[in-house]
PDB file of C-alpha atoms in Angstrom:
ATOM      1  CA  UNK A  12     105.535 101.467  99.846  1.00 58.00           C
ATOM      2  CA  UNK A  13     106.314 101.371  95.939  1.00 59.00           C
ATOM      3  CA  UNK A  14     109.600  99.368  96.642  1.00 75.00           C
ATOM      4  CA  UNK A  15     107.869  96.492  98.685  1.00 83.00           C
ATOM      5  CA  UNK A  16     105.430  95.880  95.898  1.00 86.00           C
ATOM      6  CA  UNK A  17     106.171  94.609  92.061  1.00 90.00           C
ATOM      7  CA  UNK A  18     104.581  96.559  89.137  1.00 90.00           C
ATOM      8  CA  UNK A  19     101.900  93.225  88.910  1.00 92.00           C
ATOM      9  CA  UNK A  20     100.721  93.973  92.171  1.00 92.00           C
ATOM     10  CA  UNK A  21     100.416  97.647  92.164  1.00 90.00           C
ATOM     11  CA  UNK A  22      98.481  96.956  88.933  1.00 91.00           C
ATOM     12  CA  UNK A  23      96.115  94.467  91.147  1.00 91.00           C
ATOM     13  CA  UNK A  24      95.648  96.873  93.935  1.00 87.00           C
ATOM     14  CA  UNK A  25      94.639  99.708  91.543  1.00 88.00           C
ATOM     15  CA  UNK A  26      92.236  97.481  89.875  1.00 90.00           C
ATOM     16  CA  UNK A  27      91.032  96.469  93.095  1.00 86.00           C
ATOM     17  CA  UNK A  28      90.431  99.697  94.593  1.00 84.00           C
ATOM     18  CA  UNK A  29      88.945 100.988  91.258  1.00 86.00           C
ATOM     19  CA  UNK A  30      86.335  98.150  91.358  1.00 87.00           C
ATOM     20  CA  UNK A  31      85.408  98.212  94.788  1.00 79.00           C
ATOM     21  CA  UNK A  32      86.948 101.512  96.264  1.00 75.00           C
ATOM     22  CA  UNK A  33      89.943 102.549  98.378  1.00 74.00           C
ATOM     23  CA  UNK A  34      90.278 100.265 101.591  1.00 75.00           C
ATOM     24  CA  UNK A  35      89.819 102.790 104.409  1.00 78.00           C
ATOM     25  CA  UNK A  36      89.441 102.774 108.117  1.00 81.00           C
ATOM     26  CA  UNK A  37      85.980 101.419 108.148  1.00 81.00           C
ATOM     27  CA  UNK A  38      87.106  97.906 107.419  1.00 80.00           C
ATOM     28  CA  UNK A  39      89.518  97.799 110.317  1.00 84.00           C
ATOM     29  CA  UNK A  40      87.032  99.666 112.472  1.00 87.00           C
ATOM     30  CA  UNK A  41      84.363  96.773 111.966  1.00 88.00           C
ATOM     31  CA  UNK A  42      86.841  93.831 112.393  1.00 89.00           C
ATOM     32  CA  UNK A  43      88.118  95.816 115.635  1.00 92.00           C
ATOM     33  CA  UNK A  44      83.927  95.824 116.931  1.00 92.00           C
ATOM     34  CA  UNK A  45      83.640  92.135 115.693  1.00 94.00           C
ATOM     35  CA  UNK A  46      86.586  91.099 117.829  1.00 95.00           C
ATOM     36  CA  UNK A  47      85.359  92.544 120.594  1.00 95.00           C
ATOM     37  CA  UNK A  48      81.958  91.381 120.431  1.00 95.00           C
ATOM     38  CA  UNK A  49      83.212  87.917 120.218  1.00 96.00           C
ATOM     39  CA  UNK A  50      85.433  88.586 123.273  1.00 96.00           C
ATOM     40  CA  UNK A  51      82.799  89.314 125.255  1.00 95.00           C
ATOM     41  CA  UNK A  52      80.607  86.318 124.236  1.00 95.00           C
ATOM     42  CA  UNK A  53      83.646  84.170 125.091  1.00 95.00           C
ATOM     43  CA  UNK A  54      84.097  85.485 128.543  1.00 94.00           C
ATOM     44  CA  UNK A  55      80.462  85.478 129.227  1.00 93.00           C
ATOM     45  CA  UNK A  56      80.282  81.738 128.105  1.00 92.00           C
ATOM     46  CA  UNK A  57      83.525  80.984 130.349  1.00 92.00           C
ATOM     47  CA  UNK A  58      81.891  82.619 133.421  1.00 89.00           C
ATOM     48  CA  UNK A  59      78.644  80.820 132.701  1.00 88.00           C
ATOM     49  CA  UNK A  60      80.475  77.678 132.432  1.00 87.00           C
ATOM     50  CA  UNK A  61      82.526  78.372 135.607  1.00 84.00           C
ATOM     51  CA  UNK A  62      79.261  79.234 137.600  1.00 85.00           C
ATOM     52  CA  UNK A  63      77.040  76.288 136.178  1.00 81.00           C
ATOM     53  CA  UNK A  64      78.339  73.944 138.570  1.00 78.00           C
ATOM     54  CA  UNK A  65      77.676  76.051 141.941  1.00 78.00           C
ATOM     55  CA  UNK A  66      74.189  76.057 142.987  1.00 78.00           C
ATOM     56  CA  UNK A  67      72.598  79.367 142.925  1.00 78.00           C
ATOM     57  CA  UNK A  68      75.738  81.142 141.732  1.00 82.00           C
ATOM     58  CA  UNK A  69      75.331  84.020 139.108  1.00 87.00           C
ATOM     59  CA  UNK A  70      77.655  84.842 136.231  1.00 85.00           C
ATOM     60  CA  UNK A  71      79.652  87.559 137.237  1.00 86.00           C
ATOM     61  CA  UNK A  72      80.209  88.609 133.758  1.00 88.00           C
ATOM     62  CA  UNK A  73      77.475  90.816 132.383  1.00 89.00           C
ATOM     63  CA  UNK A  74      75.799  89.701 129.143  1.00 91.00           C
ATOM     64  CA  UNK A  75      77.214  90.774 125.854  1.00 91.00           C
ATOM     65  CA  UNK A  76      76.254  93.953 124.213  1.00 91.00           C
ATOM     66  CA  UNK A  77      76.177  95.139 120.653  1.00 89.00           C
ATOM     67  CA  UNK A  78      79.555  97.434 120.495  1.00 88.00           C
ATOM     68  CA  UNK A  79      78.916 100.465 118.631  1.00 86.00           C
ATOM     69  CA  UNK A  80      80.317 100.967 114.838  1.00 83.00           C
ATOM     70  CA  UNK A  81      81.593 104.713 114.057  1.00 77.00           C
ATOM     71  CA  UNK A  82      78.243 105.515 112.053  1.00 76.00           C
ATOM     72  CA  UNK A  83      76.010 104.083 114.873  1.00 81.00           C
ATOM     73  CA  UNK A  84      77.939 106.651 117.477  1.00 76.00           C
ATOM     74  CA  UNK A  85      75.375 108.981 119.020  1.00 70.00           C
ATOM     75  CA  UNK A  86      72.085 106.690 118.195  1.00 67.00           C
ATOM     76  CA  UNK A  87      70.372 105.118 120.962  1.00 64.00           C
ATOM     77  CA  UNK A  88      70.531 101.185 121.154  1.00 56.00           C
ATOM     78  CA  UNK A  89      68.534  99.154 123.781  1.00 56.00           C
TER      79      UNK A  89
END
C-alpha cells in the first residue's frame, strides 16, 4: 500500500485518522445497509407503478423494511 501512495498523501491520511479515528468496517456496513434500503424502496415503487394501472391489483412487492445495522443485531424492531 505504501508503494501506491506518495508521502504527502500518506501524511494526509495519518492526519485524517488522528482527527477522526481510523476507517473501519462500520462505514462500509452502514453504506451497504443504506444501499439495501434504497433498493427495497425502488423495487417497491416500480411494483406500485406497474400495478396502479390495473384495477384491484395489489403490489406484489412487500413494503420496505429497516435493514438492521451491525449494532442493532439482536434488538427488536417493529
